[in-house]
Amino acid sequence: MALCDPPGAASPPRPPLSAQELSQEVKAFLSGLDPVQGTPLSPPAHARCALRLLRCLPPARHAALQHLRGLFDEQVCQHLLQRESPAPGTAPKATPGAEVLQEARRALAELVAANPRAWAPGVAAWASELMGQLSSKYANRPGVPPAASLNELLQLWMACPATRALLDIYSQCLAAMVGSCPDACVDALLDTSVQHSPHFDWVVAHVGSSFPGTIISRVLSCGLKDFCAHGGAEAAGTAGDKRVPKIASVVGILGHLASRHAGSIKQELLRMFHESLGSPREHHKATVPFLLQLALMSPALLAAVSPELVDSLKPPVLNQLHQHFSSVSRDELEGVVGVVVHLLCHTSAGALRTLRFLLATAAPASVITAPGPALHEGVREACERLLQLLLLHLQKLVHSRSSASLAECPARPVPFLEALRPHVRELCQDTLRLERRRCLWQHQLLALLAVHSAPHGAAEALFYLLALARTPKELALAPQLHAGLRAVLPDPLPAAVAAAVAQIHAGRLPEPQLAQLLRNLSLLLQPRSDDGEPGDAALGAALARHLPDLAQLLLHPCAEVAEAACRLLAACPLPRALPPAHLLPAVRAAVRGFFAGLRRGDAAALAPGVRLLARLSAVSPAAAKAVLAQLVEGALGGHNAELFGGSADPPGPEAAPAPPPLSLLDTNQRFTAGLTTAGGVWSVFHAGVIGRGLKPHTGLGQRSPEELNRNTQTFLSLLLRCCRGSGPAEAAKAVAAALVEAVCPEAAGAELAWPPEELARATVERDLRILRRFRQHPLLFPLLRLVAGGHPALCYCSVLLRGLLAGLVAHWDACRDPSTGASPWHLRASCALVALLAEGSLLPPVLGNMHELFPELAPFEVHLLLLSVWGYLRENSPLPQKFTFQPELGVFRRDFGRDGDLSKHLAVLHAVLHRNIHRLGLLAARFYP
């Protein structure tokens, strides 16, 4: 009557036992003795006896299954012992207990397959409970992985024949009942999971992977039933392992399945939520609290379902949800709201989407509603209250951090705010729309986010508010946020300015937005009221640290950006101690910006540039000299000369068009090679380039005299304003040095003494070049007049005066016209030169007035008079040492009485007067000392 079959062999049909044989099997099972021989039964024989009773005597099934627990326990223990001390070189042999174990697996499978409704629930409960007991019993054995290592633990128990057989038995029971009512099998799994978790999690993971649809839906269904049985919504928010035992197991099972079956879990949760709305059933009323409790205990489930849940909350669904909670008591409703607020604060998935949904529902942007069912007013009120509670809870979390300083990174970041950190720009854009009540909530949230992610988050929020604001009302949000942040954080404004400069350097701001940012900063620096109250001093100090970076924007190719940068720098306070490395680039950029504005002809756009240069020159005397030098150099060089009636310098080789391909042999056959040397009589005037034709003619610009005069007056007034940065004499001296450097660079630093005529012959070429420069640049004479007003600064222009005088003397000497009117420019230049010499106290008043006679004289007479001027200057060189400072007047004056006898220099003048007494008699008295 043995029931031992070979492993894997099919069981032959067994005849039913008689009553006598059944009685003997019961006696043998209970006594443990062989009924024939009276000897004790071996464990395999005793187990086979239990299997026979299990088949033939249904009332004995519980006792038989209880006896089989020992068999499985013994096999698990043997398997673990073999793992701990394996025999070297030998494979494990099949034992009689292992053969009986396979017999038990086949027997139970046959019973479940024959009558699933009768056998599957009990066998499934027995198998799951036994697997839980064995997993917990041997959890601390050496070689058993910890419960956290789920994959390793699963591999261990799946390699054990006993636990693998139990898992197969349970899977067969669940498969047999999945089409009808698998709740009993799932309930058994949940009960065991509650008792033996986390050691039982490997079973849940395997079964859930094999039956994902069934396990997910049935686990949620069983969890909801148990939730309702333990008080439903009253249990929400409490610890799941005390009030609602199975919910912890539900969370664990779904957590294991979420890695591979997140989509199925999400669909089932959403189905349960929408199915519960509008349903009068009791368990449907508890569905929403149950789902909230699940989300409270499993952040992973909340993250998986929250984005699609928010998208599904359309007006009809929200109205149903409002109706669903309309009959709930106030205490229960407050509890649900508290759970929702807690979940919102501690979820990061879809945080921006959730925030925008709450804002749009609580305060719609437009009063025009979309087609479809209207939203109930109670829904708007509920969302408004939810927003207020959310902001209040976030404020508590942010300001109760355990870190030493709020400026440090928080020890426990708030997930909701952490998820909003990458969306600071979008939040600022939404806030700047100033939409009804939304703006207050958004501004408060922005402040909390800035504090939470300080210091970088605060700087980023301020930067975007400054960069994106378009109106004064929108711009006012940035100072408001700054004032709130300064109460709890170190001043974030320097970091915000540094972030703005970094964005500018990286080229991440489009030109319109860059110009808007610069305009916004300049507006904040403007006086706040008519009584002259200063602007934001902290912002000005932060901007002053980045003066070189901001000065580069003056050269931006976009005129709008350059103008906005100029306005900003004109309003920005400048430090008193500005390093030359920061000062000179700013001065150069400001000068170029001034000439660009002058070229555009916009007086309003020119005013900030003038103000900026005046403020730069006031930083220090060295700054004033640098500004003056750059202005003079810019006015006389490049294409800026045509702004003042001058001609631009001839283009260099790099500006010429690319030459056509030429043959050097053909060129040598057509032209004779000749050696050209620089200087002396061998100088060659450049007329063009062989193969390219004549050099282009640099004619005067087509500007009206009124425009030229206006430009000249603007430039000279700017120079005078910049001269205030240092003394008049020092400023005039700086302009004089810049003039010499711009007109004749090789003569810079030359001797101031007037050379004799024989030595002047060596500088003919230089004198001609100086004369030509004066003719090309009419601005030189007004500049020299400005220099002449600051005694003794004109002495430092001695080389220019000498070259101009030599050129004019040579011209009048060679002129054969009957009157000086035939050479109008030379006549004007001669008159202006003598007047300059007199104004600069380089000539005595008697000689300085002779320019009044030039229009009435012949060219040879002008030549003679200029020679007398040359002679006087040669004997009385224009040296600064001849000027003395007069403290009572605060100026330098020259005493011409110390220069000796003046009569010999007046002899030619008197002779010319006598010769033209009929025309110049009225002026003769002015030329006698």
XYZ file of C-alpha atoms in Angstrom, residues 145-614:
470
model
C 20.894 37.213 2.519
C 19.231 40.103 4.360
C 15.637 40.936 3.555
C 16.668 44.130 1.783
C 18.523 42.077 -0.871
C 15.364 40.840 -2.517
C 16.995 39.393 -5.636
C 19.570 37.371 -3.691
C 16.912 36.145 -1.284
C 14.702 35.101 -4.169
C 17.524 33.140 -5.760
C 18.248 31.357 -2.483
C 14.668 30.184 -1.828
C 13.981 29.331 -5.447
C 17.019 27.011 -5.368
C 15.582 25.201 -2.345
C 13.318 22.267 -3.480
C 10.983 22.569 -0.486
C 10.214 26.301 -0.812
C 10.109 26.005 -4.594
C 7.489 23.243 -4.250
C 5.430 25.385 -1.850
C 5.598 28.325 -4.255
C 4.466 26.119 -7.122
C 1.584 24.811 -5.004
C 0.409 28.332 -4.150
C 0.759 29.486 -7.762
C -1.347 26.542 -8.946
C -4.056 27.333 -6.369
C -4.155 30.998 -7.467
C -4.201 30.010 -11.137
C -7.083 27.657 -10.528
C -9.145 30.347 -8.775
C -8.206 33.393 -10.867
C -11.197 32.973 -13.133
C -13.796 32.763 -10.362
C -12.923 34.190 -6.928
C -9.248 34.570 -6.087
C -9.946 36.746 -3.019
C -9.326 33.926 -0.547
C -5.919 33.163 -2.022
C -4.972 36.832 -2.110
C -6.231 37.340 1.443
C -3.979 34.524 2.613
C -1.036 36.159 0.879
C -1.831 39.519 2.494
C -2.245 38.008 5.951
C 1.063 36.208 5.723
C 2.767 39.320 4.384
C 1.551 41.314 7.388
C 2.919 38.688 9.816
C 6.231 37.836 8.194
C 7.257 40.917 6.223
C 9.944 41.700 5.127
C 11.195 38.088 5.077
C 8.152 37.072 3.065
C 8.596 39.750 0.381
C 10.340 37.382 -2.019
C 7.123 35.314 -2.250
C 5.064 38.411 -2.981
C 7.514 39.546 -5.624
C 7.466 36.218 -7.434
C 3.715 35.722 -7.280
C 3.038 39.301 -8.286
C 5.315 38.983 -11.317
C 3.484 35.823 -12.352
C -0.035 37.249 -11.884
C 0.336 41.050 -12.085
C -3.220 41.875 -13.126
C -4.829 39.621 -10.611
C -2.536 40.476 -7.742
C -2.769 44.243 -8.276
C -6.552 44.406 -8.529
C -7.219 41.827 -5.810
C -4.606 43.238 -3.450
C -6.200 46.679 -3.745
C -9.668 45.209 -3.371
C -8.720 43.243 -0.262
C -6.897 46.217 1.162
C -9.957 48.429 0.658
C -12.218 45.887 2.375
C -9.881 45.639 5.336
C -9.602 49.456 5.401
C -13.384 49.740 5.611
C -13.526 47.065 8.289
C -11.113 49.048 10.484
C -12.931 52.349 10.346
C -12.434 53.606 6.805
C -11.755 57.337 6.671
C -11.303 57.465 10.453
C -8.181 55.347 10.053
C -6.692 57.601 7.397
C -3.486 59.280 8.429
C -2.730 56.771 11.211
C -0.012 54.177 11.258
C -0.962 51.406 8.892
C 0.381 48.586 11.030
C -1.808 49.479 14.043
C -5.244 50.428 12.802
C -5.272 48.919 9.310
C -2.996 45.857 9.372
C -3.293 44.768 5.734
C -2.598 48.175 4.236
C 1.104 47.892 5.065
C 1.184 44.586 3.185
C -0.683 46.177 0.270
C 1.915 48.931 0.126
C 4.738 46.417 0.238
C 3.301 44.237 -2.525
C 2.562 47.150 -4.814
C 5.994 48.563 -4.106
C 7.596 45.331 -5.307
C 5.489 45.310 -8.437
C 5.986 48.989 -9.260
C 9.371 48.456 -10.901
C 7.924 46.334 -13.738
C 4.198 46.921 -13.602
C 3.891 50.624 -12.744
C 1.500 51.183 -15.654
C -0.909 48.519 -14.473
C -0.817 49.810 -10.901
C -1.456 53.356 -12.091
C -4.409 52.304 -14.245
C -5.948 50.292 -11.417
C -5.589 53.141 -8.917
C -7.152 55.637 -11.322
C -9.948 53.175 -12.102
C -10.716 52.794 -8.414
C -10.748 56.576 -7.938
C -13.103 57.372 -10.816
C -15.344 54.385 -10.062
C -15.846 55.550 -6.484
C -17.134 59.016 -7.503
C -20.892 59.218 -7.609
C -21.362 55.749 -6.122
C -23.530 55.360 -2.969
C -21.830 52.139 -1.836
C -20.094 52.282 1.493
C -16.764 50.915 0.343
C -16.740 53.385 -2.552
C -17.070 56.250 -0.084
C -13.920 55.021 1.618
C -11.973 54.668 -1.635
C -10.531 58.190 -1.666
C -9.329 58.022 1.974
C -7.921 54.585 1.243
C -5.989 55.851 -1.777
C -4.744 58.819 0.251
C -3.533 56.444 2.926
C -1.755 54.352 0.320
C -0.065 57.474 -1.063
C 0.853 58.549 2.455
C 2.593 55.244 3.088
C 4.163 54.825 -0.382
C 5.747 57.859 -2.063
C 6.512 55.673 -5.077
C 2.808 55.018 -5.698
C 2.052 58.714 -5.252
C 4.735 59.689 -7.772
C 3.428 57.158 -10.285
C -0.207 58.229 -10.188
C -0.173 61.975 -9.359
C 0.611 63.426 -12.850
C -2.186 61.537 -14.608
C -4.525 62.072 -11.699
C -4.094 65.836 -11.985
C -4.712 65.684 -15.729
C -7.929 63.752 -15.182
C -9.392 66.313 -12.762
C -11.655 68.054 -15.246
C -14.681 70.123 -14.144
C -17.114 67.150 -14.201
C -14.757 65.073 -12.064
C -14.150 67.945 -9.658
C -17.877 68.517 -9.292
C -18.395 64.810 -8.538
C -15.558 64.939 -6.015
C -17.156 67.968 -4.352
C -20.484 66.168 -4.163
C -18.732 63.073 -2.853
C -17.344 64.965 0.155
C -20.381 67.177 0.729
C -21.866 64.648 3.190
C -18.622 64.065 5.071
C -18.348 65.510 8.560
C -16.172 68.554 9.128
C -13.618 66.658 11.226
C -13.217 63.946 8.618
C -12.938 66.564 5.883
C -10.238 68.427 7.788
C -8.357 65.178 8.165
C -8.556 64.474 4.438
C -7.388 68.006 3.626
C -4.481 67.639 6.026
C -3.431 64.411 4.331
C -3.664 66.045 0.898
C -1.526 68.988 2.026
C 1.021 66.623 3.516
C 1.141 64.603 0.305
C 1.555 67.726 -1.823
C 4.491 68.892 0.263
C 6.201 65.522 0.118
C 5.761 64.658 -3.537
C 8.037 65.763 -6.348
C 6.373 64.158 -9.365
C 4.506 66.731 -11.436
C 4.898 69.488 -8.837
C 4.698 72.334 -11.366
C 1.676 70.755 -13.061
C -0.085 70.337 -9.715
C 0.671 73.921 -8.715
C -0.679 75.334 -11.957
C -3.798 73.190 -11.628
C -4.482 74.512 -8.147
C -3.896 78.103 -9.234
C -6.062 77.780 -12.328
C -8.877 76.211 -10.333
C -8.726 78.588 -7.374
C -8.307 81.791 -9.419
C -9.012 81.412 -13.150
C -7.066 83.784 -15.375
C -10.186 84.734 -17.306
C -13.805 85.141 -16.378
C -14.758 83.502 -19.678
C -15.302 79.807 -18.959
C -14.597 77.014 -21.403
C -17.523 75.164 -22.994
C -18.860 72.335 -20.884
C -20.131 71.938 -17.311
C -19.381 74.928 -15.109
C -17.169 74.440 -12.113
C -18.964 74.501 -8.776
C -18.094 77.487 -6.605
C -17.327 75.167 -3.715
C -14.542 73.591 -5.781
C -12.865 76.994 -6.197
C -13.169 77.697 -2.490
C -11.720 74.287 -1.653
C -8.751 74.817 -3.982
C -8.167 78.282 -2.530
C -8.123 76.887 0.979
C -5.864 74.047 -0.154
C -3.416 76.564 -1.628
C -3.348 78.631 1.542
C -2.766 75.575 3.711
C -0.100 74.334 1.316
C 1.799 77.628 1.507
C 1.449 77.676 5.285
C 2.746 74.125 5.605
C 5.638 74.829 3.225
C 6.525 77.893 5.259
C 6.682 75.790 8.421
C 8.858 73.183 6.716
C 11.235 75.748 5.209
C 11.699 77.881 8.315
C 11.996 74.964 10.751
C 14.988 73.335 9.170
C 17.593 71.870 11.465
C 20.590 73.389 9.680
C 22.656 75.998 11.462
C 21.881 78.703 8.962
C 19.168 79.182 6.412
C 21.854 80.013 3.883
C 23.163 76.437 4.122
C 21.667 73.541 2.222
C 18.727 72.123 4.178
C 19.308 68.822 5.910
C 15.942 67.508 4.725
C 14.804 69.174 1.513
C 11.097 69.597 0.886
C 10.298 67.396 -2.138
C 7.657 69.758 -3.539
C 10.012 72.738 -3.515
C 12.916 70.606 -4.645
C 10.946 69.603 -7.744
C 10.209 73.275 -8.497
C 13.876 74.310 -8.472
C 14.430 73.619 -12.206
C 11.302 75.674 -13.011
C 12.221 78.998 -11.411
C 12.033 80.758 -14.777
C 8.518 79.457 -15.459
C 7.406 80.431 -11.948
C 8.764 83.953 -12.414
C 7.016 84.242 -15.766
C 3.730 83.155 -14.182
C 4.202 85.605 -11.308
C 4.951 88.527 -13.614
C 1.615 88.098 -15.366
C 0.025 89.781 -12.303
C -3.154 87.745 -12.728
C -5.662 88.651 -10.025
C -5.069 86.764 -6.776
C -2.590 84.343 -8.299
C 0.247 86.842 -8.070
C 0.201 86.928 -4.260
C 0.341 83.145 -3.940
C 3.002 82.814 -6.625
C 5.140 85.543 -5.089
C 4.897 83.888 -1.672
C 5.803 80.513 -3.152
C 8.722 82.075 -5.008
C 10.047 83.499 -1.744
C 9.756 80.108 -0.032
C 11.522 78.420 -2.936
C 14.286 81.032 -2.808
C 14.838 80.468 0.912
C 14.677 76.688 0.517
C 17.299 76.575 -2.252
C 19.485 79.422 -0.979
C 21.904 80.841 -1.874
C 21.684 79.927 -5.561
C 17.905 79.728 -5.661
C 17.456 83.216 -4.218
C 19.886 84.717 -6.722
C 18.226 82.871 -9.588
C 14.743 84.050 -8.641
C 15.872 87.675 -8.361
C 17.675 87.460 -11.681
C 14.648 86.176 -13.569
C 12.358 88.771 -12.019
C 14.778 91.498 -13.104
C 15.278 90.067 -16.572
C 11.659 89.266 -17.429
C 9.871 92.328 -16.039
C 8.504 94.634 -18.751
C 6.554 97.271 -16.839
C 7.208 99.230 -13.621
C 4.522 97.200 -11.828
C 6.207 93.967 -12.802
C 9.626 95.348 -11.873
C 8.354 96.240 -8.397
C 8.130 92.506 -7.590
C 11.913 92.143 -7.531
C 12.531 94.710 -4.735
C 9.634 93.217 -2.786
C 11.155 89.734 -3.021
C 14.578 91.121 -2.136
C 13.232 92.864 0.961
C 11.617 89.633 2.160
C 14.713 87.533 1.540
C 17.055 89.938 3.334
C 15.116 89.323 6.548
C 16.081 85.626 6.628
C 19.116 85.335 4.340
C 22.402 87.103 3.687
C 21.877 89.690 0.965
C 21.304 87.658 -2.239
C 21.603 90.691 -4.516
C 25.358 90.390 -5.238
C 24.861 86.771 -6.245
C 21.912 87.762 -8.453
C 24.025 90.399 -10.212
C 26.844 87.888 -10.634
C 24.381 85.404 -12.133
C 23.138 88.070 -14.535
C 26.691 88.867 -15.648
C 27.397 85.162 -16.110
C 24.279 84.784 -18.263
C 25.357 87.779 -20.346
C 28.850 86.401 -20.884
C 27.461 82.998 -21.826
C 25.242 84.620 -24.471
C 22.104 82.975 -23.120
C 20.001 86.126 -23.173
C 18.455 87.277 -26.448
C 19.204 90.869 -27.359
C 15.707 92.232 -26.501
C 15.760 90.503 -23.123
C 19.311 91.691 -22.434
C 18.328 95.269 -23.204
C 15.268 94.915 -20.965
C 17.401 93.600 -18.103
C 19.790 96.552 -18.368
C 16.910 99.029 -18.505
C 15.308 97.449 -15.448
C 18.538 97.697 -13.482
C 18.969 101.343 -14.437
C 15.377 102.090 -13.386
C 16.032 100.619 -9.950
C 19.087 102.857 -9.594
C 17.172 106.018 -10.428
C 16.051 108.319 -7.567
C 12.792 107.029 -6.192
C 11.045 110.381 -5.804
C 11.253 113.985 -6.851
C 13.048 114.968 -3.659
C 16.151 113.135 -4.816
C 15.909 110.035 -2.638
C 18.661 107.718 -3.912
C 17.915 104.445 -5.610
C 18.838 100.967 -4.473
C 22.286 101.428 -2.901
C 22.861 97.685 -2.480
C 22.157 97.103 -6.155
C 24.513 99.919 -7.127
C 27.309 98.486 -4.989
C 26.797 95.034 -6.504
C 26.849 96.397 -10.058
C 29.986 98.451 -9.398
C 31.940 95.234 -8.823
C 31.230 94.204 -12.411
C 32.066 97.501 -14.096
C 34.493 96.010 -16.697
C 31.969 93.340 -17.698
C 29.144 95.838 -18.051
C 31.366 98.288 -19.918
C 31.885 95.716 -22.650
C 28.189 95.958 -23.439
C 28.731 99.536 -24.601
C 30.317 97.993 -27.693
C 27.451 95.580 -28.318
C 26.472 95.438 -32.004
C 22.832 95.946 -31.074
C 22.203 99.666 -30.584
C 19.379 98.987 -28.143
C 21.644 96.941 -25.859
C 24.466 99.490 -26.073
C 22.133 102.354 -25.176
C 20.638 100.427 -22.243
C 24.132 99.575 -20.961
C 25.096 103.237 -21.197
C 22.048 104.278 -19.174
C 22.841 101.669 -16.553
C 26.473 102.688 -16.160
C 25.495 106.350 -16.072
C 23.251 105.647 -13.080
C 25.577 103.145 -11.375
C 27.720 104.485 -8.495
C 31.419 104.226 -9.282
C 33.996 103.295 -6.625
C 36.540 105.928 -5.698
C 39.470 103.545 -6.011
C 39.079 102.045 -9.463
C 42.026 99.942 -10.696
C 43.445 100.933 -14.084
C 42.666 97.473 -15.422
C 38.982 98.193 -14.764
C 39.020 101.887 -15.583
C 40.677 101.925 -19.012
C 38.406 99.324 -20.709
C 35.363 101.147 -19.358
C 36.674 104.494 -20.631
C 37.445 103.116 -24.082
C 34.043 101.496 -24.362
C 32.259 104.624 -23.131
C 34.117 106.815 -25.643
C 33.237 104.517 -28.503
C 29.637 104.467 -27.326
C 29.578 108.277 -27.237
C 30.780 108.578 -30.823
C 28.320 105.913 -31.937
C 25.497 107.915 -30.375
C 26.817 111.102 -31.943
C 26.801 109.378 -35.302
C 23.148 108.360 -34.843
C 22.290 111.976 -34.088
C 19.925 111.157 -31.217
C 20.376 113.795 -28.541
C 18.286 111.876 -25.994
C 20.380 108.732 -26.466
C 23.559 110.806 -26.247
C 22.813 112.262 -22.802
C 23.570 109.029 -20.820
C 26.903 108.674 -22.636
C 27.866 112.246 -21.769
C 26.852 111.698 -18.154
C 28.793 108.437 -17.985
C 32.010 109.979 -19.304
C 31.676 112.922 -16.945
